[in-house]
């Protein structure tokens, strides 16, 4: 049982480039979410999904897009990378209900924008 | 607005000391959940405990205990007889039924042998 798998683990981009951070879970969880972790600020919710075909914005959605075509996958897209998006990104999933369930986190993707 | 404050940025203790990590939250909602997560040096986030807004019972799990007080909007976490393996960053989080999830900035705990 792999849990939540994020790829890549590390990535360096140039300003203006685009890329997709991949997230997959094998627990049949309905709720999935993306966070960014910055020093001194904890984790901040970027986007979340309560099921396939349904996504919504979190606290800091600007500059990011998501889609949820399957229960298992929840990719995060950076359309035009900016240095302010340098961060560690975590994907998480939980059972139906999301807000009242413990979240299972991936190992994170460390992203640097030059 | 929803907010979680962990005023202690860093705490350092010697092994076997007791330590309390503070968490204060703000929300106008009456239905919410509070969580504690641990992030060891390896970087993953591990769920520790969940508490809903209607359950003010304190909880003890081994060396860990949690004190939830709605009157002071606090959900504090105590580690008894700390061990080196407890060294980590600990996050308190507030979750509302509109899926708004807010984390505190975290408290870095260092337990020295």
PDB file of C-alpha atoms in Angstrom:
ATOM      1  CA  UNK A   1       0.000   0.000   0.000  1.00  0.00           C
ATOM      2  CA  UNK A   2       1.842   3.102  -1.263  1.00  0.00           C
ATOM      3  CA  UNK A   3      -0.462   5.724   0.306  1.00  0.00           C
ATOM      4  CA  UNK A   4       0.045   9.168  -1.245  1.00  0.00           C
ATOM      5  CA  UNK A   5       2.773   9.371  -3.885  1.00  0.00           C
ATOM      6  CA  UNK A   6       4.193  12.656  -5.118  1.00  0.00           C
ATOM      7  CA  UNK A   7       6.514  13.152  -8.058  1.00  0.00           C
ATOM      8  CA  UNK A   8       9.023  14.604  -8.552  1.00  0.00           C
ATOM      9  CA  UNK A   9      10.700  14.950  -5.160  1.00  0.00           C
ATOM     10  CA  UNK A  10      12.868  17.854  -6.293  1.00  0.00           C
ATOM     11  CA  UNK A  11      12.589  20.279  -9.187  1.00  0.00           C
ATOM     12  CA  UNK A  12      14.333  23.444 -10.301  1.00  0.00           C
ATOM     13  CA  UNK A  13      12.573  25.723 -12.773  1.00  0.00           C
ATOM     14  CA  UNK A  14      13.301  28.995 -14.437  1.00  0.00           C
ATOM     15  CA  UNK A  15      10.917  31.914 -14.065  1.00  0.00           C
ATOM     16  CA  UNK A  16       8.127  31.632 -16.598  1.00  0.00           C
ATOM     17  CA  UNK A  17       8.359  27.887 -17.123  1.00  0.00           C
ATOM     18  CA  UNK A  18       5.362  25.678 -16.505  1.00  0.00           C
ATOM     19  CA  UNK A  19       5.207  22.293 -14.865  1.00  0.00           C
ATOM     20  CA  UNK A  20       2.895  19.798 -13.241  1.00  0.00           C
ATOM     21  CA  UNK A  21       3.373  18.264  -9.825  1.00  0.00           C
ATOM     22  CA  UNK A  22       1.894  14.797  -9.729  1.00  0.00           C
ATOM     23  CA  UNK A  23      -0.058  13.303  -6.838  1.00  0.00           C
ATOM     24  CA  UNK A  24      -1.625   9.854  -6.694  1.00  0.00           C
ATOM     25  CA  UNK A  25      -3.261   7.917  -3.875  1.00  0.00           C
ATOM     26  CA  UNK A  26      -4.293   4.281  -3.728  1.00  0.00           C
ATOM     27  CA  UNK A  27      -6.601   4.429  -0.688  1.00  0.00           C
ATOM     28  CA  UNK A  28      -9.779   5.290  -2.614  1.00  0.00           C
ATOM     29  CA  UNK A  29      -9.992   8.590  -0.755  1.00  0.00           C
ATOM     30  CA  UNK A  30     -12.537  11.089  -2.019  1.00  0.00           C
ATOM     31  CA  UNK A  31     -10.873  14.195  -0.585  1.00  0.00           C
ATOM     32  CA  UNK A  32      -7.514  15.407  -1.901  1.00  0.00           C
ATOM     33  CA  UNK A  33      -5.669  18.643  -1.382  1.00  0.00           C
ATOM     34  CA  UNK A  34      -2.489  20.561  -2.108  1.00  0.00           C
ATOM     35  CA  UNK A  35      -0.535  22.652   0.390  1.00  0.00           C
ATOM     36  CA  UNK A  36       2.582  24.721   0.246  1.00  0.00           C
ATOM     37  CA  UNK A  37       4.934  24.945   3.193  1.00  0.00           C
ATOM     38  CA  UNK A  38       7.047  28.051   3.632  1.00  0.00           C
ATOM     39  CA  UNK A  39       9.387  28.853   6.540  1.00  0.00           C
ATOM     40  CA  UNK A  40       7.550  30.461   9.443  1.00  0.00           C
ATOM     41  CA  UNK A  41       4.142  30.104   7.804  1.00  0.00           C
ATOM     42  CA  UNK A  42       3.134  26.511   8.303  1.00  0.00           C
ATOM     43  CA  UNK A  43       1.109  24.854   5.569  1.00  0.00           C
ATOM     44  CA  UNK A  44      -1.306  26.823   3.429  1.00  0.00           C
ATOM     45  CA  UNK A  45      -4.079  25.240   1.416  1.00  0.00           C
ATOM     46  CA  UNK A  46      -3.829  25.879  -2.336  1.00  0.00           C
ATOM     47  CA  UNK A  47      -6.649  23.822  -3.873  1.00  0.00           C
ATOM     48  CA  UNK A  48      -8.735  20.887  -2.814  1.00  0.00           C
ATOM     49  CA  UNK A  49     -11.135  18.362  -4.303  1.00  0.00           C
ATOM     50  CA  UNK A  50     -14.016  16.522  -2.648  1.00  0.00           C
ATOM     51  CA  UNK A  51     -14.308  14.004  -5.470  1.00  0.00           C
ATOM     52  CA  UNK A  52     -13.625  13.330  -9.147  1.00  0.00           C
ATOM     53  CA  UNK A  53     -14.684  16.287 -11.272  1.00  0.00           C
ATOM     54  CA  UNK A  54     -14.965  18.679  -8.302  1.00  0.00           C
ATOM     55  CA  UNK A  55     -12.282  21.152  -7.292  1.00  0.00           C
ATOM     56  CA  UNK A  56     -12.231  24.350  -5.284  1.00  0.00           C
ATOM     57  CA  UNK A  57      -9.828  27.040  -4.160  1.00  0.00           C
ATOM     58  CA  UNK A  58      -8.102  27.182  -0.830  1.00  0.00           C
ATOM     59  CA  UNK A  59      -6.314  30.041   0.885  1.00  0.00           C
ATOM     60  CA  UNK A  60      -3.596  30.691  -1.735  1.00  0.00           C
ATOM     61  CA  UNK A  61      -4.826  29.525  -5.184  1.00  0.00           C
ATOM     62  CA  UNK A  62      -3.317  32.202  -7.431  1.00  0.00           C
ATOM     63  CA  UNK A  63      -0.822  30.910  -9.974  1.00  0.00           C
ATOM     64  CA  UNK A  64      -1.959  27.295  -9.654  1.00  0.00           C
ATOM     65  CA  UNK A  65      -4.456  25.114 -11.473  1.00  0.00           C
ATOM     66  CA  UNK A  66      -5.823  21.709 -10.591  1.00  0.00           C
ATOM     67  CA  UNK A  67      -8.097  19.098 -12.098  1.00  0.00           C
ATOM     68  CA  UNK A  68      -9.502  15.821 -10.815  1.00  0.00           C
ATOM     69  CA  UNK A  69     -10.433  13.438 -13.607  1.00  0.00           C
ATOM     70  CA  UNK A  70     -10.037  10.294 -11.479  1.00  0.00           C
ATOM     71  CA  UNK A  71     -10.360   9.471  -7.795  1.00  0.00           C
ATOM     72  CA  UNK A  72      -6.681   8.503  -7.656  1.00  0.00           C
ATOM     73  CA  UNK A  73      -4.943  11.499  -9.242  1.00  0.00           C
ATOM     74  CA  UNK A  74      -4.834  15.176  -8.372  1.00  0.00           C
ATOM     75  CA  UNK A  75      -2.143  17.056 -10.333  1.00  0.00           C
ATOM     76  CA  UNK A  76      -1.110  20.616  -9.523  1.00  0.00           C
ATOM     77  CA  UNK A  77      -0.083  22.856 -12.422  1.00  0.00           C
ATOM     78  CA  UNK A  78       2.089  25.933 -12.274  1.00  0.00           C
ATOM     79  CA  UNK A  79       1.229  27.926 -15.377  1.00  0.00           C
ATOM     80  CA  UNK A  80       4.104  30.429 -15.329  1.00  0.00           C
ATOM     81  CA  UNK A  81       6.489  29.832 -12.454  1.00  0.00           C
ATOM     82  CA  UNK A  82       7.540  32.778 -10.293  1.00  0.00           C
ATOM     83  CA  UNK A  83      10.246  32.946  -7.599  1.00  0.00           C
ATOM     84  CA  UNK A  84       7.495  33.457  -4.992  1.00  0.00           C
ATOM     85  CA  UNK A  85       6.356  29.902  -5.736  1.00  0.00           C
ATOM     86  CA  UNK A  86       9.586  28.460  -4.401  1.00  0.00           C
ATOM     87  CA  UNK A  87       8.342  26.193  -1.652  1.00  0.00           C
ATOM     88  CA  UNK A  88       7.784  22.645  -0.491  1.00  0.00           C
ATOM     89  CA  UNK A  89       4.517  21.274  -1.823  1.00  0.00           C
ATOM     90  CA  UNK A  90       2.518  18.581  -0.072  1.00  0.00           C
ATOM     91  CA  UNK A  91      -0.370  16.588  -1.428  1.00  0.00           C
ATOM     92  CA  UNK A  92      -2.800  15.007   1.031  1.00  0.00           C
ATOM     93  CA  UNK A  93      -5.866  12.800   0.954  1.00  0.00           C
ATOM     94  CA  UNK A  94      -8.565  11.694   3.361  1.00  0.00           C
ATOM     95  CA  UNK A  95     -11.867   9.864   3.487  1.00  0.00           C
ATOM     96  CA  UNK A  96     -15.090  11.474   2.394  1.00  0.00           C
ATOM     97  CA  UNK A  97     -15.757  14.553   4.462  1.00  0.00           C
ATOM     98  CA  UNK A  98     -12.299  16.007   4.232  1.00  0.00           C
ATOM     99  CA  UNK A  99     -12.579  18.600   6.926  1.00  0.00           C
ATOM    100  CA  UNK A 100     -13.233  16.205   9.787  1.00  0.00           C
ATOM    101  CA  UNK A 101     -10.847  13.464   8.752  1.00  0.00           C
ATOM    102  CA  UNK A 102      -7.124  13.063   9.398  1.00  0.00           C
ATOM    103  CA  UNK A 103      -5.142  13.685   6.251  1.00  0.00           C
ATOM    104  CA  UNK A 104      -2.543  11.369   4.798  1.00  0.00           C
ATOM    105  CA  UNK A 105       0.345  13.330   3.347  1.00  0.00           C
ATOM    106  CA  UNK A 106       2.800  12.566   0.595  1.00  0.00           C
ATOM    107  CA  UNK A 107       6.515  13.044   1.122  1.00  0.00           C
ATOM    108  CA  UNK A 108       6.520  16.467  -0.529  1.00  0.00           C
ATOM    109  CA  UNK A 109       8.038  18.098  -3.612  1.00  0.00           C
ATOM    110  CA  UNK A 110      10.764  20.666  -3.075  1.00  0.00           C
ATOM    111  CA  UNK A 111      10.448  23.250  -5.838  1.00  0.00           C
ATOM    112  CA  UNK A 112      12.917  26.045  -6.567  1.00  0.00           C
ATOM    113  CA  UNK A 113      12.182  28.797  -9.055  1.00  0.00           C
ATOM    114  CA  UNK A 114      15.207  30.718 -10.299  1.00  0.00           C
TER     115      UNK A 114
ATOM    116  CA  UNK B   1     -11.396  35.001   9.826  1.00  0.00           C
ATOM    117  CA  UNK B   2      -9.966  31.655  10.785  1.00  0.00           C
ATOM    118  CA  UNK B   3      -6.540  31.589  12.339  1.00  0.00           C
ATOM    119  CA  UNK B   4      -4.239  29.333  14.315  1.00  0.00           C
ATOM    120  CA  UNK B   5      -1.450  30.744  16.435  1.00  0.00           C
ATOM    121  CA  UNK B   6       1.465  28.745  17.732  1.00  0.00           C
ATOM    122  CA  UNK B   7       3.369  31.389  19.608  1.00  0.00           C
ATOM    123  CA  UNK B   8       6.340  29.182  20.451  1.00  0.00           C
ATOM    124  CA  UNK B   9       8.575  29.108  17.400  1.00  0.00           C
ATOM    125  CA  UNK B  10      11.234  26.879  18.940  1.00  0.00           C
ATOM    126  CA  UNK B  11      11.511  24.961  22.192  1.00  0.00           C
ATOM    127  CA  UNK B  12      14.555  23.121  23.473  1.00  0.00           C
ATOM    128  CA  UNK B  13      14.413  20.681  26.378  1.00  0.00           C
ATOM    129  CA  UNK B  14      16.603  18.004  27.855  1.00  0.00           C
ATOM    130  CA  UNK B  15      15.469  14.402  27.613  1.00  0.00           C
ATOM    131  CA  UNK B  16      12.930  13.336  30.256  1.00  0.00           C
ATOM    132  CA  UNK B  17      11.616  16.860  30.734  1.00  0.00           C
ATOM    133  CA  UNK B  18       7.927  17.511  30.198  1.00  0.00           C
ATOM    134  CA  UNK B  19       7.039  20.039  27.515  1.00  0.00           C
ATOM    135  CA  UNK B  20       3.798  21.744  26.470  1.00  0.00           C
ATOM    136  CA  UNK B  21       3.180  23.091  22.997  1.00  0.00           C
ATOM    137  CA  UNK B  22       0.594  25.848  22.847  1.00  0.00           C
ATOM    138  CA  UNK B  23      -2.093  26.293  20.206  1.00  0.00           C
ATOM    139  CA  UNK B  24      -4.669  29.074  20.131  1.00  0.00           C
ATOM    140  CA  UNK B  25      -7.290  29.257  17.409  1.00  0.00           C
ATOM    141  CA  UNK B  26      -9.815  31.788  16.166  1.00  0.00           C
ATOM    142  CA  UNK B  27     -13.095  31.067  14.442  1.00  0.00           C
ATOM    143  CA  UNK B  28     -16.704  32.196  14.655  1.00  0.00           C
ATOM    144  CA  UNK B  29     -17.971  28.812  13.534  1.00  0.00           C
ATOM    145  CA  UNK B  30     -19.452  26.540  16.153  1.00  0.00           C
ATOM    146  CA  UNK B  31     -18.589  23.356  14.259  1.00  0.00           C
ATOM    147  CA  UNK B  32     -14.927  22.719  13.630  1.00  0.00           C
ATOM    148  CA  UNK B  33     -12.152  20.209  14.096  1.00  0.00           C
ATOM    149  CA  UNK B  34      -8.707  20.626  15.556  1.00  0.00           C
ATOM    150  CA  UNK B  35      -5.704  18.510  14.665  1.00  0.00           C
ATOM    151  CA  UNK B  36      -2.100  18.041  15.663  1.00  0.00           C
ATOM    152  CA  UNK B  37       0.482  16.799  13.165  1.00  0.00           C
ATOM    153  CA  UNK B  38       4.138  15.940  13.639  1.00  0.00           C
ATOM    154  CA  UNK B  39       6.834  16.606  11.033  1.00  0.00           C
ATOM    155  CA  UNK B  40      10.062  14.794  11.945  1.00  0.00           C
ATOM    156  CA  UNK B  41      13.393  15.761  10.343  1.00  0.00           C
ATOM    157  CA  UNK B  42      12.687  13.335   7.504  1.00  0.00           C
ATOM    158  CA  UNK B  43       9.961  15.740   6.354  1.00  0.00           C
ATOM    159  CA  UNK B  44       6.758  13.718   6.231  1.00  0.00           C
ATOM    160  CA  UNK B  45       3.664  14.842   8.131  1.00  0.00           C
ATOM    161  CA  UNK B  46       2.149  12.437  10.607  1.00  0.00           C
ATOM    162  CA  UNK B  47      -1.316  12.741  12.111  1.00  0.00           C
ATOM    163  CA  UNK B  48      -1.395  12.683  15.913  1.00  0.00           C
ATOM    164  CA  UNK B  49      -4.886  13.584  17.092  1.00  0.00           C
ATOM    165  CA  UNK B  50      -8.255  15.004  16.055  1.00  0.00           C
ATOM    166  CA  UNK B  51     -10.790  16.729  18.273  1.00  0.00           C
ATOM    167  CA  UNK B  52     -14.199  18.178  17.327  1.00  0.00           C
ATOM    168  CA  UNK B  53     -15.623  21.366  18.756  1.00  0.00           C
ATOM    169  CA  UNK B  54     -18.267  19.548  20.798  1.00  0.00           C
ATOM    170  CA  UNK B  55     -15.881  17.225  22.580  1.00  0.00           C
ATOM    171  CA  UNK B  56     -13.857  18.913  25.292  1.00  0.00           C
ATOM    172  CA  UNK B  57     -12.624  15.709  26.830  1.00  0.00           C
ATOM    173  CA  UNK B  58      -8.902  15.697  27.337  1.00  0.00           C
ATOM    174  CA  UNK B  59      -7.030  12.795  25.857  1.00  0.00           C
ATOM    175  CA  UNK B  60      -3.969  10.843  26.851  1.00  0.00           C
ATOM    176  CA  UNK B  61      -2.066   8.497  24.592  1.00  0.00           C
ATOM    177  CA  UNK B  62       1.041   7.121  26.192  1.00  0.00           C
ATOM    178  CA  UNK B  63       3.391  10.040  26.835  1.00  0.00           C
ATOM    179  CA  UNK B  64       1.187  12.413  24.844  1.00  0.00           C
ATOM    180  CA  UNK B  65      -1.767  14.342  26.197  1.00  0.00           C
ATOM    181  CA  UNK B  66      -3.995  17.055  24.821  1.00  0.00           C
ATOM    182  CA  UNK B  67      -5.946  19.728  26.661  1.00  0.00           C
ATOM    183  CA  UNK B  68      -8.842  21.316  24.748  1.00  0.00           C
ATOM    184  CA  UNK B  69     -10.471  24.381  26.304  1.00  0.00           C
ATOM    185  CA  UNK B  70     -13.146  26.156  24.304  1.00  0.00           C
ATOM    186  CA  UNK B  71     -13.319  28.954  26.857  1.00  0.00           C
ATOM    187  CA  UNK B  72      -9.792  30.027  25.942  1.00  0.00           C
ATOM    188  CA  UNK B  73      -9.833  28.690  22.344  1.00  0.00           C
ATOM    189  CA  UNK B  74      -6.824  26.572  23.077  1.00  0.00           C
ATOM    190  CA  UNK B  75      -5.768  23.041  22.198  1.00  0.00           C
ATOM    191  CA  UNK B  76      -2.457  22.431  23.909  1.00  0.00           C
ATOM    192  CA  UNK B  77      -0.230  19.390  23.531  1.00  0.00           C
ATOM    193  CA  UNK B  78       1.955  18.002  26.303  1.00  0.00           C
ATOM    194  CA  UNK B  79       4.731  15.470  25.956  1.00  0.00           C
ATOM    195  CA  UNK B  80       5.671  13.803  29.242  1.00  0.00           C
ATOM    196  CA  UNK B  81       9.195  12.513  29.786  1.00  0.00           C
ATOM    197  CA  UNK B  82      10.363  13.719  26.374  1.00  0.00           C
ATOM    198  CA  UNK B  83      12.678  11.615  24.249  1.00  0.00           C
ATOM    199  CA  UNK B  84      15.129  12.475  21.498  1.00  0.00           C
ATOM    200  CA  UNK B  85      12.764  10.861  18.980  1.00  0.00           C
ATOM    201  CA  UNK B  86      10.185  13.521  19.850  1.00  0.00           C
ATOM    202  CA  UNK B  87      12.354  16.129  18.119  1.00  0.00           C
ATOM    203  CA  UNK B  88      10.240  17.464  15.271  1.00  0.00           C
ATOM    204  CA  UNK B  89       8.128  20.362  14.111  1.00  0.00           C
ATOM    205  CA  UNK B  90       4.595  20.132  15.485  1.00  0.00           C
ATOM    206  CA  UNK B  91       1.658  21.749  13.738  1.00  0.00           C
ATOM    207  CA  UNK B  92      -1.755  22.567  15.101  1.00  0.00           C
ATOM    208  CA  UNK B  93      -4.548  22.895  12.515  1.00  0.00           C
ATOM    209  CA  UNK B  94      -8.141  24.113  12.418  1.00  0.00           C
ATOM    210  CA  UNK B  95     -10.629  22.681   9.931  1.00  0.00           C
ATOM    211  CA  UNK B  96     -14.087  24.060   9.148  1.00  0.00           C
ATOM    212  CA  UNK B  97     -17.006  22.376   7.424  1.00  0.00           C
ATOM    213  CA  UNK B  98     -16.520  24.540   4.319  1.00  0.00           C
ATOM    214  CA  UNK B  99     -13.167  22.747   3.868  1.00  0.00           C
ATOM    215  CA  UNK B 100     -11.204  25.789   4.964  1.00  0.00           C
ATOM    216  CA  UNK B 101      -8.120  24.311   6.631  1.00  0.00           C
ATOM    217  CA  UNK B 102      -5.679  26.513   8.528  1.00  0.00           C
ATOM    218  CA  UNK B 103      -2.377  25.448   9.998  1.00  0.00           C
ATOM    219  CA  UNK B 104      -0.320  27.218  12.608  1.00  0.00           C
ATOM    220  CA  UNK B 105       3.240  28.189  11.799  1.00  0.00           C
ATOM    221  CA  UNK B 106       4.546  25.232  13.778  1.00  0.00           C
ATOM    222  CA  UNK B 107       6.710  24.754  16.848  1.00  0.00           C
ATOM    223  CA  UNK B 108      10.134  23.203  16.431  1.00  0.00           C
ATOM    224  CA  UNK B 109      10.885  20.969  19.398  1.00  0.00           C
ATOM    225  CA  UNK B 110      14.442  19.866  20.054  1.00  0.00           C
ATOM    226  CA  UNK B 111      15.017  17.243  22.720  1.00  0.00           C
ATOM    227  CA  UNK B 112      18.647  16.991  23.759  1.00  0.00           C
ATOM    228  CA  UNK B 113      20.107  13.810  25.242  1.00  0.00           C
TER     229      UNK B 113
END
